[in-house]
Structures are given as C-alpha cells and as structure tokens.
Short mmCIF file of C-alpha atoms in Angstrom, two decimals:
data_model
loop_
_atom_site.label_atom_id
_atom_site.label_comp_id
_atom_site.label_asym_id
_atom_site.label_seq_id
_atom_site.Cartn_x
_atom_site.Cartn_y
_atom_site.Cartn_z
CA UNK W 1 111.24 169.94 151.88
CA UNK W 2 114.94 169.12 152.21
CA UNK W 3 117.10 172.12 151.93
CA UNK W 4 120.28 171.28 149.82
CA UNK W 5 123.31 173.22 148.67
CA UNK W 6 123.62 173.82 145.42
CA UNK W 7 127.07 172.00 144.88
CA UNK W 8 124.94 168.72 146.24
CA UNK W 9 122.46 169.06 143.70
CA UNK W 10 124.29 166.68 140.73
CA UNK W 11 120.71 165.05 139.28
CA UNK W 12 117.64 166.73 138.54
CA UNK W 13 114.28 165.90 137.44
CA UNK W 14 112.62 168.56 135.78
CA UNK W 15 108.70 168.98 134.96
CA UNK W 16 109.09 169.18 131.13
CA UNK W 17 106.31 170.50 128.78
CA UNK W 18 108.31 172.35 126.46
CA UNK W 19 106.80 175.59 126.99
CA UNK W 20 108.33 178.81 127.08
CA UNK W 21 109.41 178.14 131.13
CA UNK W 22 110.25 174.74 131.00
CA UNK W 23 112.28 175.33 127.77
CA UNK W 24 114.81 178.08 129.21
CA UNK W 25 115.23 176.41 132.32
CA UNK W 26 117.08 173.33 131.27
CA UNK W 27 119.88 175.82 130.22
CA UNK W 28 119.20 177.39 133.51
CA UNK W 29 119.40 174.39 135.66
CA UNK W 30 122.97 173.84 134.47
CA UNK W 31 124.19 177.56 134.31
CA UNK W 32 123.35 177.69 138.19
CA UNK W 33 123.85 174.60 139.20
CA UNK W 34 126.96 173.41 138.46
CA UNK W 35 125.94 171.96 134.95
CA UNK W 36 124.14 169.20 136.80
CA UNK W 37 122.68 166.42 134.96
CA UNK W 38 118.72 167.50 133.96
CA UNK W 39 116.74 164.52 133.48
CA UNK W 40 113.16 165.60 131.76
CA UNK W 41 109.57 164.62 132.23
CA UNK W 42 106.59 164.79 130.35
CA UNK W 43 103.31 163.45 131.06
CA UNK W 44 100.96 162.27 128.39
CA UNK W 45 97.41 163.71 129.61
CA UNK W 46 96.62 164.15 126.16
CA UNK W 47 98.70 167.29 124.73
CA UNK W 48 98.59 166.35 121.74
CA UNK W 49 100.93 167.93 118.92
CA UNK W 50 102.68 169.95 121.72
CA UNK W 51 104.45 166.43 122.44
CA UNK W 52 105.85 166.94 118.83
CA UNK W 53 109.69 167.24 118.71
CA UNK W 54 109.77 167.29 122.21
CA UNK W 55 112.71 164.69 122.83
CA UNK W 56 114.89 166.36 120.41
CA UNK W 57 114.32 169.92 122.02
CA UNK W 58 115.27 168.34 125.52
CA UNK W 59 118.41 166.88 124.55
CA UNK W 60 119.67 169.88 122.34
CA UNK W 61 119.04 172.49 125.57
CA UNK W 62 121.42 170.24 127.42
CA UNK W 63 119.03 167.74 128.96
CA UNK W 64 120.55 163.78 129.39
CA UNK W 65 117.04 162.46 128.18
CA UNK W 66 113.11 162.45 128.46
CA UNK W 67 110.52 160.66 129.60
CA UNK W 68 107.09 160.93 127.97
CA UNK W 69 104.71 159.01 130.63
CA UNK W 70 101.15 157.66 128.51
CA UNK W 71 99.06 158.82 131.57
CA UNK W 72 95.77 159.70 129.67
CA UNK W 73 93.53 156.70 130.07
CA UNK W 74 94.29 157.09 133.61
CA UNK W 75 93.75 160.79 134.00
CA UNK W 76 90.63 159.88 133.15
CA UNK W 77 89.87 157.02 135.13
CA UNK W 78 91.18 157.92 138.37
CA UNK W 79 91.51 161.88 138.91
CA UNK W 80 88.54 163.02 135.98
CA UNK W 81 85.58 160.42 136.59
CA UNK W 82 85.86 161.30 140.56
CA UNK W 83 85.56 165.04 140.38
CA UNK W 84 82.89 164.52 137.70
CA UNK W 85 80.83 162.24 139.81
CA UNK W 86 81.68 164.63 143.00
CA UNK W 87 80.06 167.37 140.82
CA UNK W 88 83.00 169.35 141.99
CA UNK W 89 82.75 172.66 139.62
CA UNK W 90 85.49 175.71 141.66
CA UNK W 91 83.34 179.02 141.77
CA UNK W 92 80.34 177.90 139.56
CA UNK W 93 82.48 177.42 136.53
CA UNK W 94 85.50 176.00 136.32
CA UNK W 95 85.67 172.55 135.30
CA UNK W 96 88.84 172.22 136.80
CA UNK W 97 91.33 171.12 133.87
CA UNK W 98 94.53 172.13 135.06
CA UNK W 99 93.64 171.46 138.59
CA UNK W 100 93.15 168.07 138.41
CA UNK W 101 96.27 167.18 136.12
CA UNK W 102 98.89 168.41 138.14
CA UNK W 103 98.56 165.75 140.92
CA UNK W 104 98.95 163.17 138.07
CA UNK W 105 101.88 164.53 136.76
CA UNK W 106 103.35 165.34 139.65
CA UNK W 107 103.38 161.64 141.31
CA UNK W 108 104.97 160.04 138.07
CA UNK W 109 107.51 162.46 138.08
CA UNK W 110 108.63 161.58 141.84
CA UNK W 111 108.35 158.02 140.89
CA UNK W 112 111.13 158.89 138.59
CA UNK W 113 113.00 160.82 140.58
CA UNK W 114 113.39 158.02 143.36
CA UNK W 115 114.16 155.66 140.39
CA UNK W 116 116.54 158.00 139.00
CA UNK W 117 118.39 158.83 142.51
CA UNK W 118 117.97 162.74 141.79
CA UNK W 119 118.86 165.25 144.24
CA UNK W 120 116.00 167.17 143.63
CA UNK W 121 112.90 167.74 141.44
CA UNK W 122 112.12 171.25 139.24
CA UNK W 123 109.01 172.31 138.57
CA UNK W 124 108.45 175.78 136.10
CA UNK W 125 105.34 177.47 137.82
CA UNK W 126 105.49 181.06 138.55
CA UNK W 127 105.18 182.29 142.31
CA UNK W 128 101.93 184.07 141.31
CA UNK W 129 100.14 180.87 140.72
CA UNK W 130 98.41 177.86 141.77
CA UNK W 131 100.20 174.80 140.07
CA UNK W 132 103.47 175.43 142.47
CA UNK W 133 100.73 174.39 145.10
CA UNK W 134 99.37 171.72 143.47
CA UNK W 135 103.06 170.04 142.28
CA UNK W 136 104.51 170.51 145.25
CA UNK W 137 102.07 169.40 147.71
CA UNK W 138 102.09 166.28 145.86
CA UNK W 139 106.03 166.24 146.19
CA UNK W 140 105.59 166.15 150.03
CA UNK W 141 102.88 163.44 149.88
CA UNK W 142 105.17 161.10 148.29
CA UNK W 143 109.05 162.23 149.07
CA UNK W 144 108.82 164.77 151.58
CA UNK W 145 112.19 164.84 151.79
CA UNK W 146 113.11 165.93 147.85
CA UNK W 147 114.48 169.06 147.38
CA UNK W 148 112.45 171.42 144.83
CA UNK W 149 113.63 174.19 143.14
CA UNK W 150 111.47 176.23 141.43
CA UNK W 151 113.38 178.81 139.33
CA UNK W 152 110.70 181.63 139.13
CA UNK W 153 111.28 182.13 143.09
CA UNK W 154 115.08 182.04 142.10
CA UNK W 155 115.89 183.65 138.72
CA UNK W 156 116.02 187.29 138.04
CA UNK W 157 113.51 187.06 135.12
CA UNK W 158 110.24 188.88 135.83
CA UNK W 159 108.06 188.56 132.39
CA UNK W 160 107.53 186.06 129.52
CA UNK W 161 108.82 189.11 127.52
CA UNK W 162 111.77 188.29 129.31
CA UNK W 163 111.82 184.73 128.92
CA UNK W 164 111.90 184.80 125.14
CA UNK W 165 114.69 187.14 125.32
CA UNK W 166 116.63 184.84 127.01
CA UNK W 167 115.38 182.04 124.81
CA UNK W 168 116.77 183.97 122.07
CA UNK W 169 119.82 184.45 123.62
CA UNK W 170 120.57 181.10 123.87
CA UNK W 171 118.99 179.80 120.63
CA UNK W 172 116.42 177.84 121.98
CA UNK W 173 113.10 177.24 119.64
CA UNK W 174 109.76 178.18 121.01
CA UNK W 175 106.41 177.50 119.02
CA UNK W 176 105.28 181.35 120.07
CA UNK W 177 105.80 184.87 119.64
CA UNK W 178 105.31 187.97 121.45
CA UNK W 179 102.12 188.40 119.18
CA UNK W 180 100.91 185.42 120.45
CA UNK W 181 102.39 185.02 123.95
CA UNK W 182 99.22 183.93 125.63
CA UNK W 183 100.02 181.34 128.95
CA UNK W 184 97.80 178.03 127.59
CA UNK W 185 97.24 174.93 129.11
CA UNK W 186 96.58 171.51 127.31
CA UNK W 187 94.84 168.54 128.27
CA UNK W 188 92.60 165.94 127.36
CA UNK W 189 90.48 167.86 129.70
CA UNK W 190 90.13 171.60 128.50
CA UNK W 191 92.48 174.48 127.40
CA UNK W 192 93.17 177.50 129.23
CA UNK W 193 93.77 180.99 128.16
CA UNK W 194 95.44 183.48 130.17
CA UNK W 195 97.52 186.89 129.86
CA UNK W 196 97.67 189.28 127.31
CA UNK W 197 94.27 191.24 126.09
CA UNK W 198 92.79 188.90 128.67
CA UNK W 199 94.23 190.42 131.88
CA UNK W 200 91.01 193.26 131.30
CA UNK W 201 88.24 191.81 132.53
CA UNK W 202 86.91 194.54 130.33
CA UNK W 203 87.87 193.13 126.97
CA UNK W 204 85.78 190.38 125.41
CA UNK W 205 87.31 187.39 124.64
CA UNK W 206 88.72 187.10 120.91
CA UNK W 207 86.50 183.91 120.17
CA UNK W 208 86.14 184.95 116.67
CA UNK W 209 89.71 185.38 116.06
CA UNK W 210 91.64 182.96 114.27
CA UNK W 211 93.87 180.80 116.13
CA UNK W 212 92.61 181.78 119.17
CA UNK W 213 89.73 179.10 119.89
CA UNK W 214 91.77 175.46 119.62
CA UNK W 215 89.15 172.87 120.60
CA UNK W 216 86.07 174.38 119.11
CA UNK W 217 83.89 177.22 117.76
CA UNK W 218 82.11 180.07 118.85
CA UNK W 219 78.30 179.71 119.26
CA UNK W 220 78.09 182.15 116.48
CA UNK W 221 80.11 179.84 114.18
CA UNK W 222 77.87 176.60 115.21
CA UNK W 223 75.67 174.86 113.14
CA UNK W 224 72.35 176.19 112.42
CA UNK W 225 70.84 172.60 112.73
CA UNK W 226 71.02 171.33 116.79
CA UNK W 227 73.21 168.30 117.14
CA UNK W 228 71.96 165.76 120.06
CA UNK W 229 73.79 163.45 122.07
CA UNK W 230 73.20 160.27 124.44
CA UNK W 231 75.49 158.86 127.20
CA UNK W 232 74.91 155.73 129.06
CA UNK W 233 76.19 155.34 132.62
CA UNK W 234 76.62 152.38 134.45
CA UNK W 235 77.45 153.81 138.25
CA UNK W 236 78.44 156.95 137.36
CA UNK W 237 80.92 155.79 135.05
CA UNK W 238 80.02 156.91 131.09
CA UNK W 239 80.12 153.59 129.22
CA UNK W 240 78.45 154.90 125.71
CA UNK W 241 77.58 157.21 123.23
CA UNK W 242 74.84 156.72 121.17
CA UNK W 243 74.81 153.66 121.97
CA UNK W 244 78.36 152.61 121.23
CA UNK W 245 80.98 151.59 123.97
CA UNK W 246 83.41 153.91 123.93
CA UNK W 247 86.81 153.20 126.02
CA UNK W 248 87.54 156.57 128.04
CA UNK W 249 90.14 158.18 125.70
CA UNK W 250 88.04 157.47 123.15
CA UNK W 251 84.95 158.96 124.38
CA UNK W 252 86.45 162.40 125.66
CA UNK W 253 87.90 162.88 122.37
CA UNK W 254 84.61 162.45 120.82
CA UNK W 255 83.06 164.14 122.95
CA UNK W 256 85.47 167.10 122.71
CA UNK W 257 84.82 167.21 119.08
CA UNK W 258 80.59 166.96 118.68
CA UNK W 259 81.07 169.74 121.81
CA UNK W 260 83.39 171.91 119.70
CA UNK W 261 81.87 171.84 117.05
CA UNK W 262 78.32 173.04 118.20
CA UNK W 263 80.38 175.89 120.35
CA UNK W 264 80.27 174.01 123.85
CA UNK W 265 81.94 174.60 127.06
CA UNK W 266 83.60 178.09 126.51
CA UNK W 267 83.88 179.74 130.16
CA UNK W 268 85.16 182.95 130.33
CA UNK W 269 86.05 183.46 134.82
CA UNK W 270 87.48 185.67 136.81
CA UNK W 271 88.88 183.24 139.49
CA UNK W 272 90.27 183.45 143.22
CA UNK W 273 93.36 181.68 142.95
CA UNK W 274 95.24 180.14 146.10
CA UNK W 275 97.48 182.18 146.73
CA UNK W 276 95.07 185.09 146.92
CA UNK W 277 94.64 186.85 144.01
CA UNK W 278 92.08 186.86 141.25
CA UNK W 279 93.11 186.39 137.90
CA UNK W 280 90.90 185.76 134.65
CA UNK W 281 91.56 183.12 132.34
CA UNK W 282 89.56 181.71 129.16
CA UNK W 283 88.72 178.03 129.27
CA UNK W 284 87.45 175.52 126.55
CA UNK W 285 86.03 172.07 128.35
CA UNK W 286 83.23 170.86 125.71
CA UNK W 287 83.44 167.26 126.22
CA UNK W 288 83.87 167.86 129.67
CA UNK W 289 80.76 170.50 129.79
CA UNK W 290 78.61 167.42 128.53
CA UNK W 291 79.72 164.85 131.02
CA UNK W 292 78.97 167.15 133.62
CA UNK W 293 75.51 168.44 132.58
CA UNK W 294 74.70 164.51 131.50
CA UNK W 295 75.67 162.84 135.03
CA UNK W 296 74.11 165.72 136.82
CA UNK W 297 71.13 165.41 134.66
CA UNK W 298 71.10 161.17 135.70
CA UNK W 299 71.54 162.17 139.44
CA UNK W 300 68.28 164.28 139.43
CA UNK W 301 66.07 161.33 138.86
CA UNK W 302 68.83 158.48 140.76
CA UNK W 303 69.26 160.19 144.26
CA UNK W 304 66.91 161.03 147.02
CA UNK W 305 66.71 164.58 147.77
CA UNK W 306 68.63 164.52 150.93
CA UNK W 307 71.32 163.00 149.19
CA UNK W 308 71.30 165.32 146.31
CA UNK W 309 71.25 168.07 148.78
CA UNK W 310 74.19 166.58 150.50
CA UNK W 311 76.21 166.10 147.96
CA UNK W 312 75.88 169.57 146.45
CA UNK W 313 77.26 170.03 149.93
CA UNK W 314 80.16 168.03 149.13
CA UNK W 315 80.61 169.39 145.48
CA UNK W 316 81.98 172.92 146.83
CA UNK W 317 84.44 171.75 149.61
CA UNK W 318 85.79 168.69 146.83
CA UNK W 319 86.34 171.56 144.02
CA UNK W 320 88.42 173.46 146.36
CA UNK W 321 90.19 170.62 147.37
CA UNK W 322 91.40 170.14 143.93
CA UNK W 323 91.46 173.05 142.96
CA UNK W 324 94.10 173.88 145.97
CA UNK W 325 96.21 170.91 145.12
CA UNK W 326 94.89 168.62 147.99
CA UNK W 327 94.09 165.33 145.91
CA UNK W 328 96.31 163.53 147.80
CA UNK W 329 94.74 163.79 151.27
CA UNK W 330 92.60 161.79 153.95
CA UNK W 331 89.82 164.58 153.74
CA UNK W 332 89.65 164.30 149.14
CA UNK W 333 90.01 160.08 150.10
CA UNK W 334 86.83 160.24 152.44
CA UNK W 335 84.62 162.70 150.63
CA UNK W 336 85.28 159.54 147.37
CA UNK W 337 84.25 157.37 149.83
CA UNK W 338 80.93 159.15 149.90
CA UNK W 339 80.62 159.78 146.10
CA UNK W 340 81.33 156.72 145.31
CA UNK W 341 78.13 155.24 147.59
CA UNK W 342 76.65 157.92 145.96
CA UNK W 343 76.64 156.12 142.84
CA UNK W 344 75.75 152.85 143.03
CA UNK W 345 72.17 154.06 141.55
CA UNK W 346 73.31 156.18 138.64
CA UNK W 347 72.61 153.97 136.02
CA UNK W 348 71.12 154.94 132.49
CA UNK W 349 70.59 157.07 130.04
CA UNK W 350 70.81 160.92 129.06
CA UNK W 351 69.85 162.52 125.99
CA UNK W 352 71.22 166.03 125.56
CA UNK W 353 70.83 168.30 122.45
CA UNK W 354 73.50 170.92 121.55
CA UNK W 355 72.74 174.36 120.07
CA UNK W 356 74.83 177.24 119.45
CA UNK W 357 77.11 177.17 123.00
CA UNK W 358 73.97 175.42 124.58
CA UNK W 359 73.38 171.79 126.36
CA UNK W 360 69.59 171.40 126.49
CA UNK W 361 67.85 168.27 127.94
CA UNK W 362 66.09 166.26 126.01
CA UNK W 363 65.38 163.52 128.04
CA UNK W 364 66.92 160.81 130.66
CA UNK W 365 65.54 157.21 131.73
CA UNK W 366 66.86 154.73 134.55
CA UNK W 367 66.35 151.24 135.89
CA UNK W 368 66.56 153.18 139.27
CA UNK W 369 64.49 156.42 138.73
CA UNK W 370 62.83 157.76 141.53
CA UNK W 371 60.45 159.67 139.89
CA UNK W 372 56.96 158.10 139.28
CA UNK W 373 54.79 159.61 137.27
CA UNK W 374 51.83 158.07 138.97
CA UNK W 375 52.83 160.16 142.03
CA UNK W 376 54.27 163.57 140.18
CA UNK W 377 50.66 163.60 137.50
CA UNK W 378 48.51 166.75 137.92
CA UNK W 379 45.84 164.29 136.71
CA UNK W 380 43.90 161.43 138.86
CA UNK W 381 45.76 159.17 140.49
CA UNK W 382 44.97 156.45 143.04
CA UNK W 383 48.13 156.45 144.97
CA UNK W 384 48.49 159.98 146.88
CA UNK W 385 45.84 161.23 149.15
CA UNK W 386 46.49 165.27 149.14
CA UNK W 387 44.46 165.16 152.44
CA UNK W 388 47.59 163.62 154.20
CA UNK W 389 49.37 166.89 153.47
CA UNK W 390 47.42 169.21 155.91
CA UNK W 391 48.65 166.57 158.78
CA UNK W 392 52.06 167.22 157.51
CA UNK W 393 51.92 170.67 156.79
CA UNK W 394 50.62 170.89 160.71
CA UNK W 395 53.49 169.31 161.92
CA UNK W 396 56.03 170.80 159.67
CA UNK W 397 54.82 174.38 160.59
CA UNK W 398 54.58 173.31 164.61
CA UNK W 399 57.65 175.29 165.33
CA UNK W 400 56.35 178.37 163.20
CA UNK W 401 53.36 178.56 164.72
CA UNK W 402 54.58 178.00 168.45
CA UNK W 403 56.70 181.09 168.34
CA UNK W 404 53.91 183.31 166.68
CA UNK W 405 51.62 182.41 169.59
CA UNK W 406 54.74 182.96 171.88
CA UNK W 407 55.51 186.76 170.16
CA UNK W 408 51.77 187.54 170.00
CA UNK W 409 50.98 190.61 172.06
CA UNK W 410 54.73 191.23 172.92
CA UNK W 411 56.01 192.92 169.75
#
C-alpha cells in the first residue's frame, strides 16, 4: 500500500452502500482531508431497495457523483457458481454471502479508481472485521500501489451509537434507528444479522419478530403443505427449475422466494473470523441452501468416491480461502482448476421437497450416474460374485493382520 500525505490525497473513491458507515464518512472524507473530491461506488449484487435514493444521498453529503455498477448476473456466474460447485461451506454453515461479494466489489471499484485518477480508495469496514481483509487484499491484487484509508482505524468514533450521533449532527438521513441498529448485509446471496440482542449467544434469535426476518419465514410460519422443487444441471451449472430455463438472476430470485417461503436456509453461527475473534451473526441463504443441498445431492451419484472424498478435501481449504478474502490468488485459481474437472459429469436432475426449515430428497437421475442398481440390489443379481470379496477383504486386511502376528506374544 502506498503511504500518502494527506494534503496529496485530492480524489477519492469511496466504497458506497449507503449504510450508516459509508453515509458519515463522505462528510468525513472532506472534513479531514482537505475537502477532497469523494467520488462514490456502489455495486449492484442485488441490494435491492437499499439502492433506493442512493444517488441523491451521495451528492447531498458532499460527494461529486456515484456509480451504481449492475454486477449481479456476474456475481453469480463467476464468484457464486464456483464456491457452490467447490462445495465450499466456512465452519459447516456458512454459505458464505458476504464473503464472496466483497472481491467483486472491490475489483470494479479499483477499475474506477485507475479510470478516475484517484489518489486513493476508502473502504467503511470496521478494524474488528473481516471485509477490510477481503477489500483490501483485492486492492493489492490489482493496484498495489493505491493508497487506502479506512476511517474506522482513523476516526475517533468507537460505536454505531456514535455514528448516528454524528449523522445527526450533520443532518444526514439513515433508514435506521437505535431500536433497530442491527449491522445487515444484502445480497442476491443471503442477509446477515449481527449486533444487538445477537451478540449473546444465549439469546434466541427473534425469527418471529416482525421486521426482523427479510427474505423469508420461520419454519413455524411455513406452510403446512410441503412445497417440492427440481433443478437441472448441465456441468454443475443450474440451467432449470421445474423444468423451465431460468437465466441466473432469475433463478436465485426464485429460488430465494419458494426457499423463504417454506422457512429455508436460516443459520444461526457463532463464527471464527480472520482476524481472530468469534463473533455470531444470523444469516438467511434459502435459495442458496437449495443450490447447495441440490448439486451436492447430483455429485453423490456423478463422482467416484475418491473424487468425492477429495473434493470434500478441497471444500474446507476453498471456504477459507474465501472466506479470508483470498479469491484473487494462484492457490483459489488452481483448486477451480480442479472443480471445474470435477464437473464435467454433473449433469441432471434433483428433486428436493421443502418442509417447515427442511430440504428433503426426493429423488435425483443422471445420464452419468454411477450407481447401478443391478450392482447396489439386496436381491439376485448376475453381475457381482460376493465370493470375490473374501480375496479382497484378505488383501485389504494384509497389513492388519501382519502386525497382530508381529505383537502376538510381546504385549
């Protein structure tokens, strides 16, 4: 990282979501750094309403303009479909929603700010957490030499208590409370839920509670009736549902919405983050939580079990990869590699049926299944002679057997 003077810092591009941090720290910017032009960026991975308004509320907090960069269909594409077909899943659970975007948004914005000549790039993540990792590592990948700044290691604000005071004091608009101050994230993806009641791991998520739940139900609210569900892939890549093509946007948003509504993909983790602490956050990923369950489900009857094995090898070291802001390095390029031989075989289709918070199978076919019933039947079958496996079993147990003879007598 290039380390600037203030007084040369005259352009900056600033991470821009319009949240409580970004919001206060175009006013910020210029108060400490000699009113310098703040250029704003937003990426499109599918916020939604939160985009609302947002060019206005740039401009009137003393930014020169905004970008708002459509990167959803390749959010998807590109940084989603891999860690999906990875089976990358940090600590179990975690679907990885915020992860994964950051790298995204993070490389437009440097495209920017080497269009836009800036001096340096801002980014509004706290100290305490992971995204600071995951922007700025992918700052250094492509302009090592930009200057960050990152006002949460600067300022002398220490709470979001804090931060709406001094959004107050300068009259700048926020779409929260104190009531309400939880620290969300938005995508296409998932939401996250963190701070507030949630900090306990003692205390039981509010799923019930009005407002609090954005993408979906709680199991308790779900339908009585089960709902079901079938994706097609064609190498690893979901092409349909229920037997319409969907284009990717399309079919995350529908899928978000049948998984909502039967009170899918609500993960309640206490997390190691990066930087060393744990932390617990609240996550909603239903369309997401099908994907995953449905390729899974595709790969158990598409790969051989060394493979599989392998891979789930592969899963754990990808997730924490991404989860520790490393997208954009050789080791996350080569493990693809891998994946993506991986799944030149996944190719059909899963059924799944949703119940109350639950994915159940309910059934999965392929042109390239492995499994033959012939071979698997507990009935008669003319093409496995269980008299070969006493030869094998010999063999197999050879090493076993040689070091009980060896021990005998001497224990």
């Amino acid at each position: 990282m290039a380390i600037k003077a203030k007084k040369d810092i005259k352009k900056v591009v600033l991470a821009y979501s319009g949240g409580l941090d970004t919001s206060i720290i175009i006013p910020w910017l210029k108060e400490n750094y000699n009113n310098c032009e703040v250029i704003a960026v937003s990426g499109d991975v599918g916020q939604g309403t939160e985009l609302d308004g947002l060019e206005e509320k740039a401009i009137k907090t003393g930014a020169s303009k905004l970008y708002i960069e459509d990167l959803k269909e390749e959010f998807i594409t590109d940084f989603i479909y891999p860690t999906m077909q990875a089976g990358a899943v940090y600590e179990g659970e975690y679907l990885l929603g915020t992860s994964f975007a950051r790298p995204i948004i993070a490389k437009r914005i440097v495209e920017i700010a080497l269009a836009e000549g800036a001096d340096a790039i801002c980014h509004g993540c706290t100290g305490k957490g992971n995204d600071q990792v995951r922007f700025e590592l992918t700052i250094k990948a492509f302009a090592p030499e930009m200057a960050i700044i990152a006002p949460w290691r600067e300022w002398d604000i220490k709470s979001r208590d804090e931060e709406i005071d001094y959004a107050e004091a300068h009259n700048i608009p926020l779409k929260i409370n104190r009531e309400t101050n939880y620290s969300k994230d938005k995508n296409l993806w998932h939401l996250s839920h963190e701070g507030m009641d949630l900090e306990d791991p003692a205390n039981e998520p509010l799923y019930n509670k009005p407002g609090f739940l954005e993408m979906g139900v709680s199991p308790e609210q779900a339908p009585d009736q089960p709902t079901y569900v079938t994706l097609h892939f064609e190498k690893g890549v979901p092409t349909m549902v229920d037997g319409k093509e969907l284009k990717p946007v399309e079919m995350l948003e529908y899928l978000n919405k049948v998984g909502g509504e039967n009170g899918v993909g609500l993960c309640d983790l206490v997390e190691n983050r990066l930087v060393g602490m744990k932390s617990r956050g609240v996550y909603e990923t239903p369309g997401g939580t099908i994907l995953y369950r449905a390729h899974q489900v595709l790969e158990t009857i598409c790969l051989d079990r060394d493979t599989q094995h392998y891979k789930e090898l592969i899963a754990h070291r990808y997730a924490e990869l991404v989860y520790f802001g490393q997208w954009f390095t050789p080791l996350r390029e080569a493990l693809d590699g891998f994946v993506k031989e991986t799944q030149k075989t996944v190719t059909g289709d899963v059924t799944l049926k949703l119940y109350k918070g639950n994915i159940i199978n309910a059934g999965v076919t392929s042109p390239f299944s492995l499994y033959s019933e012939e071979i698997a039947t507990f009935g008669e079958d003319e093409v496995y002679d269980q008299k070969d496996s006493a030869g094998f079993i010999n063999l197999f147990g050879l090493p076993i057997a040689a070091r009980a003879q060896l021990l005998k007598g001497k224990i």
